[in-house]
Coordinates of N, CA and C in Angstrom, one line a residue:
X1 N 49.7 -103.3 -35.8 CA 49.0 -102.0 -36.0 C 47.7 -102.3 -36.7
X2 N 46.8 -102.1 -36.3 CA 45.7 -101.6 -36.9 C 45.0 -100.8 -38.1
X3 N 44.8 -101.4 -39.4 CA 45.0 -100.8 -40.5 C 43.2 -99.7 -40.8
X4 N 43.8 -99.1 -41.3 CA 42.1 -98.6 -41.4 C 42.4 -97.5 -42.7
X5 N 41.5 -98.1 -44.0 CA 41.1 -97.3 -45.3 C 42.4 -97.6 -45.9
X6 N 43.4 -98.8 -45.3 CA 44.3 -98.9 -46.4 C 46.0 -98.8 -45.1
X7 N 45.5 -97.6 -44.6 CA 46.9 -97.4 -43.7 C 46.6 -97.5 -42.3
X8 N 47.7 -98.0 -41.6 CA 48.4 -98.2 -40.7 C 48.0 -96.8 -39.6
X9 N 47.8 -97.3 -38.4 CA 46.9 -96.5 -37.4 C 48.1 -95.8 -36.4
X10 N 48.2 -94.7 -36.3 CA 49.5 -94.4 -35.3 C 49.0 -95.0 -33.8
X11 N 50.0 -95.1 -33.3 CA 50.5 -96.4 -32.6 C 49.8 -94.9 -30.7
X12 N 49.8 -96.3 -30.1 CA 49.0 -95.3 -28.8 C 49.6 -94.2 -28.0
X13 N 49.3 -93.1 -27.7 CA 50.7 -93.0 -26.9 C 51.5 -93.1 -25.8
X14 N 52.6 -93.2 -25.8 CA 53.7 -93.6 -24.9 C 52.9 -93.4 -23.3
X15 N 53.3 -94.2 -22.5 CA 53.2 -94.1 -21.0 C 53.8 -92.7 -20.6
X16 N 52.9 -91.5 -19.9 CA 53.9 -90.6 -19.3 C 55.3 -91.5 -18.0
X17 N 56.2 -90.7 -18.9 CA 57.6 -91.0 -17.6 C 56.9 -90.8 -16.1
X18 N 57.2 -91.4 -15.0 CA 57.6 -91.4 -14.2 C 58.4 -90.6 -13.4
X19 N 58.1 -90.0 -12.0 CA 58.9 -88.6 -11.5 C 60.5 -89.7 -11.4
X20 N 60.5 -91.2 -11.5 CA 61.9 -91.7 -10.5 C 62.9 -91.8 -12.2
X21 N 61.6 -92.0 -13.1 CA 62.1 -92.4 -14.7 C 63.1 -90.5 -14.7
X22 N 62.0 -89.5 -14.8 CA 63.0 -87.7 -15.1 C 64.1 -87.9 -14.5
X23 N 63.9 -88.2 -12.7 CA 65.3 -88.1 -11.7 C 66.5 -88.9 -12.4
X24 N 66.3 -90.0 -13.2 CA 67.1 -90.5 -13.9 C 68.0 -90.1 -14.5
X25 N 67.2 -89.2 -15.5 CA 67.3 -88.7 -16.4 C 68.2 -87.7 -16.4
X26 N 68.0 -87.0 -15.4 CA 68.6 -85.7 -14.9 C 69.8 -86.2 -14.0
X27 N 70.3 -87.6 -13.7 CA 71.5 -88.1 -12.9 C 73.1 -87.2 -13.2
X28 N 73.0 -87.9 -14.5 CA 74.5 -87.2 -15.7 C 74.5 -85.9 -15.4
X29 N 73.5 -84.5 -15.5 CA 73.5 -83.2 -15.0 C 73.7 -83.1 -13.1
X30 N 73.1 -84.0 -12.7 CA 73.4 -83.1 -11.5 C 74.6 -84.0 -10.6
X31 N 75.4 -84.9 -11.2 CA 76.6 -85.2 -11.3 C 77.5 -84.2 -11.2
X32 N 77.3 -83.7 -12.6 CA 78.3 -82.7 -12.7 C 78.1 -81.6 -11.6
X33 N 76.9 -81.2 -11.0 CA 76.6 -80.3 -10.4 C 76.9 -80.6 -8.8
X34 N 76.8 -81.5 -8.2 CA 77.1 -81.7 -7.1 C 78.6 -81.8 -6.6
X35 N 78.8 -81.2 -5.2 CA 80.3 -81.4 -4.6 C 80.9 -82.5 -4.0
X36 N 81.5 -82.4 -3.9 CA 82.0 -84.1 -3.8 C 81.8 -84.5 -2.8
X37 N 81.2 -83.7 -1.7 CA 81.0 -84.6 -0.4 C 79.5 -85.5 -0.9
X38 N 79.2 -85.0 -1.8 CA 77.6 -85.7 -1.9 C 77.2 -86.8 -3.3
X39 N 77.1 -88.0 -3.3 CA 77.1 -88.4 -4.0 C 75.6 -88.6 -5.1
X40 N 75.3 -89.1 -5.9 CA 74.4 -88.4 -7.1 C 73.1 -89.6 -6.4
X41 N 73.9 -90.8 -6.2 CA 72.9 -92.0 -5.8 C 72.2 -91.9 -4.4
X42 N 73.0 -90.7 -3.0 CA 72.5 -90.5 -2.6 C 71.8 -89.2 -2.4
X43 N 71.9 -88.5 -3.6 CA 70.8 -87.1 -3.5 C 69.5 -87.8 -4.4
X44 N 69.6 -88.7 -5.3 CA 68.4 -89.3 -5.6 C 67.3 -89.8 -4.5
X45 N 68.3 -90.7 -3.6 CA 68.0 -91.6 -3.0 C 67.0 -90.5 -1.7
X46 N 67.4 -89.3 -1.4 CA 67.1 -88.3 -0.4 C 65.7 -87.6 -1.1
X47 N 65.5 -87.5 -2.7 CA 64.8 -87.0 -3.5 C 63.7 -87.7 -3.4
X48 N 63.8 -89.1 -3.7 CA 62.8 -89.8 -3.7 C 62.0 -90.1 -2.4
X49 N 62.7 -90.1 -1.1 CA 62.3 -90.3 0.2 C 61.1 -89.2 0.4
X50 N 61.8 -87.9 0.5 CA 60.8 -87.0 0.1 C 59.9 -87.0 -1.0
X51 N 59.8 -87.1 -1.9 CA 58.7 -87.5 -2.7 C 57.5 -88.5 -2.2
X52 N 57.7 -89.6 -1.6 CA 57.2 -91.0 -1.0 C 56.5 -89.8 0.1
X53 N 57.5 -88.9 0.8 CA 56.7 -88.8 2.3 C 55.8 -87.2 1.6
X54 N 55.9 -86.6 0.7 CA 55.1 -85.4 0.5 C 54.3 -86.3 -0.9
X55 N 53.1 -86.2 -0.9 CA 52.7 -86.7 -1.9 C 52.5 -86.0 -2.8
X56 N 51.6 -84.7 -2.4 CA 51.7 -83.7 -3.5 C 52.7 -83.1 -4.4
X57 N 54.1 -83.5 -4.2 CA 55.1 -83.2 -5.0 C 55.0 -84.6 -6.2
X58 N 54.4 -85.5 -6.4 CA 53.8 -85.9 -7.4 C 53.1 -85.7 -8.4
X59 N 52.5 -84.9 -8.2 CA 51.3 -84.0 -8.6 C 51.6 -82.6 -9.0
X60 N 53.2 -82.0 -8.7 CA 53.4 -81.2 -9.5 C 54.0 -80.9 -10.3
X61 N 53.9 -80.1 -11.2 CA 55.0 -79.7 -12.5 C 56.4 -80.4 -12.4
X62 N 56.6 -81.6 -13.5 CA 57.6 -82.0 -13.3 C 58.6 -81.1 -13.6
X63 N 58.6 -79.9 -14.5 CA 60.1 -79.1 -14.6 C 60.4 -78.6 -13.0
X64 N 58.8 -78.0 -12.3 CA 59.2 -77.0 -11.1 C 60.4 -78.4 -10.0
X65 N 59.2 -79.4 -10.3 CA 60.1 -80.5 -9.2 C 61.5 -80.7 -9.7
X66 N 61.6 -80.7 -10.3 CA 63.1 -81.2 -11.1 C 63.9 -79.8 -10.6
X67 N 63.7 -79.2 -11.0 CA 64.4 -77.8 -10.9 C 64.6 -77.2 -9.5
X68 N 63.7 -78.0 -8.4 CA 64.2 -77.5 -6.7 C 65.1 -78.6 -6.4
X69 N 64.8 -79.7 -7.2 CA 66.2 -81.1 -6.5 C 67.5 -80.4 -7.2
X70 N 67.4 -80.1 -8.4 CA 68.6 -79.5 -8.8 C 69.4 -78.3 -8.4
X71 N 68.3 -77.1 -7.8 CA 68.7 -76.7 -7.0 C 69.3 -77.0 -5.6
X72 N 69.1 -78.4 -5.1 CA 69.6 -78.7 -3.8 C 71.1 -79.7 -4.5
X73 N 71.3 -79.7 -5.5 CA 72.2 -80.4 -6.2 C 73.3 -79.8 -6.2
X74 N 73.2 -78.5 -6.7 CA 73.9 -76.9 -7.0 C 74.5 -76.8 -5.5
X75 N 73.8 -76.4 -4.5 CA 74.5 -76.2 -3.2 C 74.9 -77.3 -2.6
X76 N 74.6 -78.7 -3.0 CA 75.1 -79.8 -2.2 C 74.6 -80.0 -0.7
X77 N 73.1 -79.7 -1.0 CA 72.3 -79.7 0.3 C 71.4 -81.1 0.0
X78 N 71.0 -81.8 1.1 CA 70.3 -82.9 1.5 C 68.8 -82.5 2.0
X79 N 67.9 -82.5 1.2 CA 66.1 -82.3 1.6 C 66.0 -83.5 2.4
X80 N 64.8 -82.8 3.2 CA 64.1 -83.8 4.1 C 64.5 -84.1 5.3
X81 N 64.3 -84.4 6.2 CA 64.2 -84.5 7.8 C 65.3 -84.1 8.3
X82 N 66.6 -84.0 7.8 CA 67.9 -83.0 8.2 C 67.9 -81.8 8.4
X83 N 66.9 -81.4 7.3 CA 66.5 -79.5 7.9 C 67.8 -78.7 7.1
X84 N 68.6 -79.6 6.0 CA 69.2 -78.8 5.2 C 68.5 -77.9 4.4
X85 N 67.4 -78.6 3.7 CA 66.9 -77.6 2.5 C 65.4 -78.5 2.7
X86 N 64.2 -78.0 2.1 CA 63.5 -78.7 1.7 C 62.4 -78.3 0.4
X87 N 61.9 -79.3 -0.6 CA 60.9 -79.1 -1.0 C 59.3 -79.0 -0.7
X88 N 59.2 -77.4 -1.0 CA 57.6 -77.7 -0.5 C 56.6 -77.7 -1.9
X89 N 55.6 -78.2 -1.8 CA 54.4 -77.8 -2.7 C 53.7 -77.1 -2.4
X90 N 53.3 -76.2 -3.8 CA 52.2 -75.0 -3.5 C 51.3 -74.8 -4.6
X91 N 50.3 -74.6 -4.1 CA 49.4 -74.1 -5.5 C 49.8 -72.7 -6.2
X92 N 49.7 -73.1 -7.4 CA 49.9 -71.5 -8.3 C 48.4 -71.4 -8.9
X93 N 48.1 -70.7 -8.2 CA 46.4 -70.6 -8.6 C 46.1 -69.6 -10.3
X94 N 46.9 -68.6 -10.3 CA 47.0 -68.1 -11.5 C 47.0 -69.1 -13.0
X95 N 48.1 -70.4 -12.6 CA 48.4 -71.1 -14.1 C 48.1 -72.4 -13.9
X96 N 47.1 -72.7 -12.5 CA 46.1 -73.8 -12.4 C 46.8 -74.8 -12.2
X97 N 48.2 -74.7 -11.4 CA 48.8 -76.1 -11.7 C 49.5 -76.2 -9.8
X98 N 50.4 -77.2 -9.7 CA 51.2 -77.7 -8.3 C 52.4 -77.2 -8.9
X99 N 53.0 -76.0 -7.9 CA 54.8 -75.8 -8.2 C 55.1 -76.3 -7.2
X100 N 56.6 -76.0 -7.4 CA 57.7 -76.5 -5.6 C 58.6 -75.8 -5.4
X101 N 58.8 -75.0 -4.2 CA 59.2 -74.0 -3.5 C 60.5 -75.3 -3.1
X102 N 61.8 -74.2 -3.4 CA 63.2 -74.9 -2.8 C 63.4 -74.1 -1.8
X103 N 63.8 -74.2 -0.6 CA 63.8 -73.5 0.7 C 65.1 -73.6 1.3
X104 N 66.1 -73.5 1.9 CA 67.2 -73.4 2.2 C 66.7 -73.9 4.1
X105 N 67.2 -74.6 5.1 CA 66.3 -74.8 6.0 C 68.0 -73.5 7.1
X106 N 67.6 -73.8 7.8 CA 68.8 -73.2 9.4 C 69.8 -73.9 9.5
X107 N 70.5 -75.3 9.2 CA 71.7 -76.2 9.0 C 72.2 -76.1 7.9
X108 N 70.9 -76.0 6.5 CA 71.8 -75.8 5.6 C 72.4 -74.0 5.4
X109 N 71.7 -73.2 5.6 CA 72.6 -71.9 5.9 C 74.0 -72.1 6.0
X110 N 73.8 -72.8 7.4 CA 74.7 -72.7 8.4 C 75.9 -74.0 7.9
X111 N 75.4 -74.8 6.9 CA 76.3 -75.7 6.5 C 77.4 -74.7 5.2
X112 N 76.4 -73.8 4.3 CA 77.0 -73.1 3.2 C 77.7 -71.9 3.8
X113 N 77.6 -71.4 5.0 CA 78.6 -70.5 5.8 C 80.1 -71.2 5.9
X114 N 79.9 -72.5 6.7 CA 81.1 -72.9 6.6 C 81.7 -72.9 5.9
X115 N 81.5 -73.4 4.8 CA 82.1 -74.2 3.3 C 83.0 -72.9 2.8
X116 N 82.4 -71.3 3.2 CA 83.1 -70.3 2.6 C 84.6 -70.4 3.1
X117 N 84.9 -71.0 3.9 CA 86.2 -70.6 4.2 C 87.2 -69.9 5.2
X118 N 86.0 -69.0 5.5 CA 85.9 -67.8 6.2 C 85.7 -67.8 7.1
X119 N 84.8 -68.3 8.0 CA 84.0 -68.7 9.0 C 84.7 -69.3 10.0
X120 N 85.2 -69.3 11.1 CA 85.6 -70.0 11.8 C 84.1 -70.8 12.5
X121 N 83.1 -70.0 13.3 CA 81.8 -70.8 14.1 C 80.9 -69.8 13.6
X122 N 79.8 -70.5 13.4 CA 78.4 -69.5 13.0 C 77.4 -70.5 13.7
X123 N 76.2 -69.3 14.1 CA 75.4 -70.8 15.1 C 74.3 -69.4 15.4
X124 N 72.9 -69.8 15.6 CA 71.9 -68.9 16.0 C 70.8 -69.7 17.4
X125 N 70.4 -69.0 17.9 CA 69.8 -69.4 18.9 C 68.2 -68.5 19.2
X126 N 67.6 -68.7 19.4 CA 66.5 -68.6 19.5 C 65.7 -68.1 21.2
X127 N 65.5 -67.1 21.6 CA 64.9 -65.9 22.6 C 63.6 -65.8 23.2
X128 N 63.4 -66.9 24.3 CA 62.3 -66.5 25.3 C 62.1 -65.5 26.2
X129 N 60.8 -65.3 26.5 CA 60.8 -64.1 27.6 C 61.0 -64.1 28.6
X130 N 61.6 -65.9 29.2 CA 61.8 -66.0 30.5 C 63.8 -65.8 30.7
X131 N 63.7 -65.4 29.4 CA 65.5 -65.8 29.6 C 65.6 -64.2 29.7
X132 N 67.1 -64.4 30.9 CA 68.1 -63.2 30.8 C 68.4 -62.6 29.3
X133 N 68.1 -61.4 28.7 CA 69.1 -61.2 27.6 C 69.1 -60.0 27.3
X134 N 70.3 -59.2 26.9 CA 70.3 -58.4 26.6 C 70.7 -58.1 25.2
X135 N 70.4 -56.8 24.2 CA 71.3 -56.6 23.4 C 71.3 -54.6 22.9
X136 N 72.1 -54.5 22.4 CA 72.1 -53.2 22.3 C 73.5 -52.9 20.8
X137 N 73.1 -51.7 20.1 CA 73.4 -51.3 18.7 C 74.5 -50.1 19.4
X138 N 74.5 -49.4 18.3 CA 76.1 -47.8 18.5 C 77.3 -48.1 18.5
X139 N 77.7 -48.0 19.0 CA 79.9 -48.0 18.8 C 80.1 -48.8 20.0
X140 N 79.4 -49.4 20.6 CA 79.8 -50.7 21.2 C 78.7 -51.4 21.4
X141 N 78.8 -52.3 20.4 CA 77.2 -53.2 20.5 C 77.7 -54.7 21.3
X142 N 76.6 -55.0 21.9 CA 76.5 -56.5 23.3 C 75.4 -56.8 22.9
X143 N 75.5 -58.2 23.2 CA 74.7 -59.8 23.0 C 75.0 -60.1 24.2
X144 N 74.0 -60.6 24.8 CA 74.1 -61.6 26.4 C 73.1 -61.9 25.9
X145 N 73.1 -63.8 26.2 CA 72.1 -64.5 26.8 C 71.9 -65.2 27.2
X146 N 71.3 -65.7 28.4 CA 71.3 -66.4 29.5 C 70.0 -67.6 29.2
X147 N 69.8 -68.2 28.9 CA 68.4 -69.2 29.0 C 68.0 -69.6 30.1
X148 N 66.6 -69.2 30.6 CA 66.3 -69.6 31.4 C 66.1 -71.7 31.5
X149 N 66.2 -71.7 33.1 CA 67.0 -73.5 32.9 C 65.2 -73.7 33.9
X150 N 64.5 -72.8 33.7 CA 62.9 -73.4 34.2 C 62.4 -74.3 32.5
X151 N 61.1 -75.5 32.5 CA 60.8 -76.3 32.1 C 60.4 -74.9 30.5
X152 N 59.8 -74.2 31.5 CA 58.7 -73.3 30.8 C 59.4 -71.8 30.5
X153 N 60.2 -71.9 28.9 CA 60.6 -70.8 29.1 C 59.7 -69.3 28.6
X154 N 58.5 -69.5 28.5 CA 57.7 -68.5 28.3 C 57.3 -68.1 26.7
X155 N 57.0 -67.1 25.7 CA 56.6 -66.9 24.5 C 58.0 -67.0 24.1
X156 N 58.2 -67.6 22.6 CA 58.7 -66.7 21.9 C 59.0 -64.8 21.9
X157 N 60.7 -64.8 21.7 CA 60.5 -63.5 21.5 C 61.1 -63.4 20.1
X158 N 62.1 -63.9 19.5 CA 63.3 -63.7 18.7 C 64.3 -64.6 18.5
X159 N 65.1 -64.1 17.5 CA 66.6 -65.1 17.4 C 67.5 -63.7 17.0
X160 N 68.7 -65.2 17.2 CA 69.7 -64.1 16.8 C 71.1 -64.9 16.4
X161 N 71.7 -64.3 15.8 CA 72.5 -65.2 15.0 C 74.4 -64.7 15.1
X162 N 75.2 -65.5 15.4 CA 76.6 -64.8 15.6 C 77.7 -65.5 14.6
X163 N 77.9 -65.0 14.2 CA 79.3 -65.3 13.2 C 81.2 -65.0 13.5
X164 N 81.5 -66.1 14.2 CA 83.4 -65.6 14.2 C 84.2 -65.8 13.0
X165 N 84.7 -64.8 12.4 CA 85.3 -64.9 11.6 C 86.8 -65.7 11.6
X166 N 87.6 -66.1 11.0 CA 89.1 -66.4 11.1 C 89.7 -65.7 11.8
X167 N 89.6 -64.0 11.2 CA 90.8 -63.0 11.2 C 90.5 -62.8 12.3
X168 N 89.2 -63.5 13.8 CA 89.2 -62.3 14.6 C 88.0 -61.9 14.5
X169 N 87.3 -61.4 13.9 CA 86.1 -60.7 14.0 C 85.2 -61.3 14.2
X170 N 83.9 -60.8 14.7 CA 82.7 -61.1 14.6 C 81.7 -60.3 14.0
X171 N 80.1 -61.0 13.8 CA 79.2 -60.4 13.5 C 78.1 -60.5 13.8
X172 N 76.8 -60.3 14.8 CA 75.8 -60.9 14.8 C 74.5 -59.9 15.1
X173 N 73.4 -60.9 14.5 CA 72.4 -60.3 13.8 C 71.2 -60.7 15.4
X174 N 70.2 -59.9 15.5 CA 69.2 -60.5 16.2 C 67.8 -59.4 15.5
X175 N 66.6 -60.5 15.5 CA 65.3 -60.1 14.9 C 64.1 -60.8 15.7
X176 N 63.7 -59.4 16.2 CA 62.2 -59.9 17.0 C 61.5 -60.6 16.3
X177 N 60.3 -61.2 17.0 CA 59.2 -62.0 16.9 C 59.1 -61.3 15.7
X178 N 58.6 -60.1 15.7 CA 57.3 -59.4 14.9 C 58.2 -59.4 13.7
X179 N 59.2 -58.6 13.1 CA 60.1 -59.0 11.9 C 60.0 -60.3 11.0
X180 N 60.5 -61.8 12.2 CA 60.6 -62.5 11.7 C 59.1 -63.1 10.4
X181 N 58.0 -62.9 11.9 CA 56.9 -63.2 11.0 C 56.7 -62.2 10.3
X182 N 56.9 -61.1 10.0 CA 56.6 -60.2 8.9 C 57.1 -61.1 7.6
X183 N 58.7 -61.5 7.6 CA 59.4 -62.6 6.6 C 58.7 -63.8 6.5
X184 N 58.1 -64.3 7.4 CA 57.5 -65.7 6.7 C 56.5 -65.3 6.1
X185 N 55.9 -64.1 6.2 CA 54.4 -64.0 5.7 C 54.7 -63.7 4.1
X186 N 55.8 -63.5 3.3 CA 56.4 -63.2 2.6 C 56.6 -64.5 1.2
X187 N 56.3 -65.9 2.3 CA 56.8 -67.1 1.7 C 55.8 -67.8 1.0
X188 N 55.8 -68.4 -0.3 CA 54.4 -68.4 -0.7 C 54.2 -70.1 -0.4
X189 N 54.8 -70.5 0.3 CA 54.3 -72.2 0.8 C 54.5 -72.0 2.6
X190 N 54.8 -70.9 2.6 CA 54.0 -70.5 4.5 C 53.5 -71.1 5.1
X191 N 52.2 -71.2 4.3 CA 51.0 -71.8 4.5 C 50.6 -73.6 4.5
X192 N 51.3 -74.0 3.2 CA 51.3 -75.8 3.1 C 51.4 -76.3 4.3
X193 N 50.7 -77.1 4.2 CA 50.6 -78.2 5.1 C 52.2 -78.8 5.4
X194 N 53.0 -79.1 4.7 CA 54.1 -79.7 4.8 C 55.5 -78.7 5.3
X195 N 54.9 -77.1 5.0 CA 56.1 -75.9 5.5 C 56.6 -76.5 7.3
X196 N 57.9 -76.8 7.1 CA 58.6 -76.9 8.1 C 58.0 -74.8 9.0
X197 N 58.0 -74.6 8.7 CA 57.0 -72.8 9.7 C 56.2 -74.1 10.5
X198 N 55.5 -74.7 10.3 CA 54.8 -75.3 11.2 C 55.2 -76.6 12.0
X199 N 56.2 -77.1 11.2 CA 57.0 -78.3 12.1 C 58.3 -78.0 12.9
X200 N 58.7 -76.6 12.0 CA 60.1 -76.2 12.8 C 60.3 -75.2 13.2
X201 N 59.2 -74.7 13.8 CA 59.2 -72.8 13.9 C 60.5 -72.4 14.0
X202 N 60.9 -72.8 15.3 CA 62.2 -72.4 15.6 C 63.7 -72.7 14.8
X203 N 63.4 -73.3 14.1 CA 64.6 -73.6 13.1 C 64.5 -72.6 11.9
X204 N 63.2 -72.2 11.8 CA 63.4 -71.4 10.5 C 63.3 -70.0 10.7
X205 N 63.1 -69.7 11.9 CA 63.3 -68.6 12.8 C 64.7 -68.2 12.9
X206 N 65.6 -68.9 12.7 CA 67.0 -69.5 13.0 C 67.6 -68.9 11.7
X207 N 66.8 -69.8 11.0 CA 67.2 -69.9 9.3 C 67.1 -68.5 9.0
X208 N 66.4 -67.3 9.3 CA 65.1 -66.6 9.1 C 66.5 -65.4 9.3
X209 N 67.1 -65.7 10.6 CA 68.2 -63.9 11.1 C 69.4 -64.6 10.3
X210 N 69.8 -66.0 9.9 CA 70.9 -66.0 9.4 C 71.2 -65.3 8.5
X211 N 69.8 -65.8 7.7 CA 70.1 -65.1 6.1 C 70.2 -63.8 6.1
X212 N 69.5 -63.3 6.9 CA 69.5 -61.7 7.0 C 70.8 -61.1 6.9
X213 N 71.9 -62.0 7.8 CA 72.9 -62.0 8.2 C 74.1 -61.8 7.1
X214 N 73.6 -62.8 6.3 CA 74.1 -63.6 5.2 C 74.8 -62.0 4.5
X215 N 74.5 -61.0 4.0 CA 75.1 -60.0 3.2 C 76.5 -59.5 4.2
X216 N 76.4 -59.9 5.4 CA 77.6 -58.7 6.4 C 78.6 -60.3 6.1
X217 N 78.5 -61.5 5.6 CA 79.5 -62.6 5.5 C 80.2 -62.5 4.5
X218 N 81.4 -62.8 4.9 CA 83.1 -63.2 3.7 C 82.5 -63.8 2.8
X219 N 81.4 -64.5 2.5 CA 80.5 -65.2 1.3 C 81.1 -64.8 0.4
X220 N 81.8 -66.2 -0.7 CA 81.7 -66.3 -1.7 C 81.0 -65.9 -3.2
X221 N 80.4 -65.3 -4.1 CA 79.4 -65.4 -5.0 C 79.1 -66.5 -5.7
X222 N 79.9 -67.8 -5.6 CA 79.1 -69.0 -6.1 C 78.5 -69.6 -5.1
X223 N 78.9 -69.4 -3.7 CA 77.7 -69.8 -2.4 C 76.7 -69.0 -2.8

């Protein structure tokens, strides 16, 4: 140390940690928090991949970052290229800084449907204008849909989403174009460059009538 007027100079400060040094850190917690299909070395290991491929999640708020892996911890969902969940970055223009949006993707829905118990098949599909379909509401509601098997199935129209229960029952949801984007416009990393809206329209279109869906499901309250 460096002495000056007699005493001893406080010492420089510490290196900021590292986003891989926190994930560490945070191992022991989201241990405990994950289900057993998922192991802690591979939700790190999924965390970091994504980090490497989004750069700007470097650059933001290590609690916000920390706190959407841990949220994919909590559900035992896998971010990044599987389309279970993912992290996006977004500006918070208000508090001048990079947050991260935890997003739930169309597989992972559809993975936390199963897990309820309840569920025998849940599955959503997605509605051009070249395809056969019909559907209709009142005291006997019908779903037909036929896809057209030409190259070119025409605009986007919709999705729609079906749920068989165990006991027998069913339930399913369908949401035009115009709805769905009304909800994405809703999303505040919509916009990012990295929002699967632009890499996976149709999956998150998907994602988009499940959840809708999601309150008429046998769901659990810790799902």
């Amino acid at each position: 140390l460096v002495k000056k007027n007699g005493k001893a100079a406080a010492p420089s400060a510490a290196k900021p940690k590292t986003i891989e040094d926190y994930l560490k850190q945070m191992a022991p917690a989201m241990q405990e928090a994950l289900p057993k299909h998922l192991s802690v070395d591979r939700m790190l290991r999924l965390a970091m991949t994504t980090i490497r491929t989004t750069p700007e999640l470097r650059q933001a708020e290590p609690a916000s970052l920390l706190g959407a892996v841990m949220q994919a911890a909590q559900l035992g969902l896998e971010p990044g290229l599987m389309g279970h969940c993912y992290l996006l970055p977004f500006k918070n223009n208000k508090k001048g800084i990079t947050e991260v949006q935890f997003i739930i993707g169309y597989k992972g829905m559809i993975d936390l449907a199963r897990r309820s118990g309840h569920i025998q098949s849940i599955y959503a599909h997605a509605v051009y204008e070249n395809d056969e379909f019909e559907y209709e509401l009142g005291l006997e509601p019908k779903l037909v849909h036929k896809p057209s098997m030409e190259a070119d199935r025409g605009e986007f129209v919709g999705a729609y989403a079906v749920a068989h229960f165990k006991d027998g029952g069913y339930q399913f949801e369908f949401m035009p174009k115009s709805e769905i984007e009304r909800r994405k416009g809703r999303s505040k990393a919509a916009n990012s460059k990295y929002s699967p809206w632009h890499t996976d329209y149709e999956e998150m279109a998907k994602m988009t009538v499940v959840r809708h869906m999601w309150k008429y499901l046998p769901i659990s309250v810790e799902i």
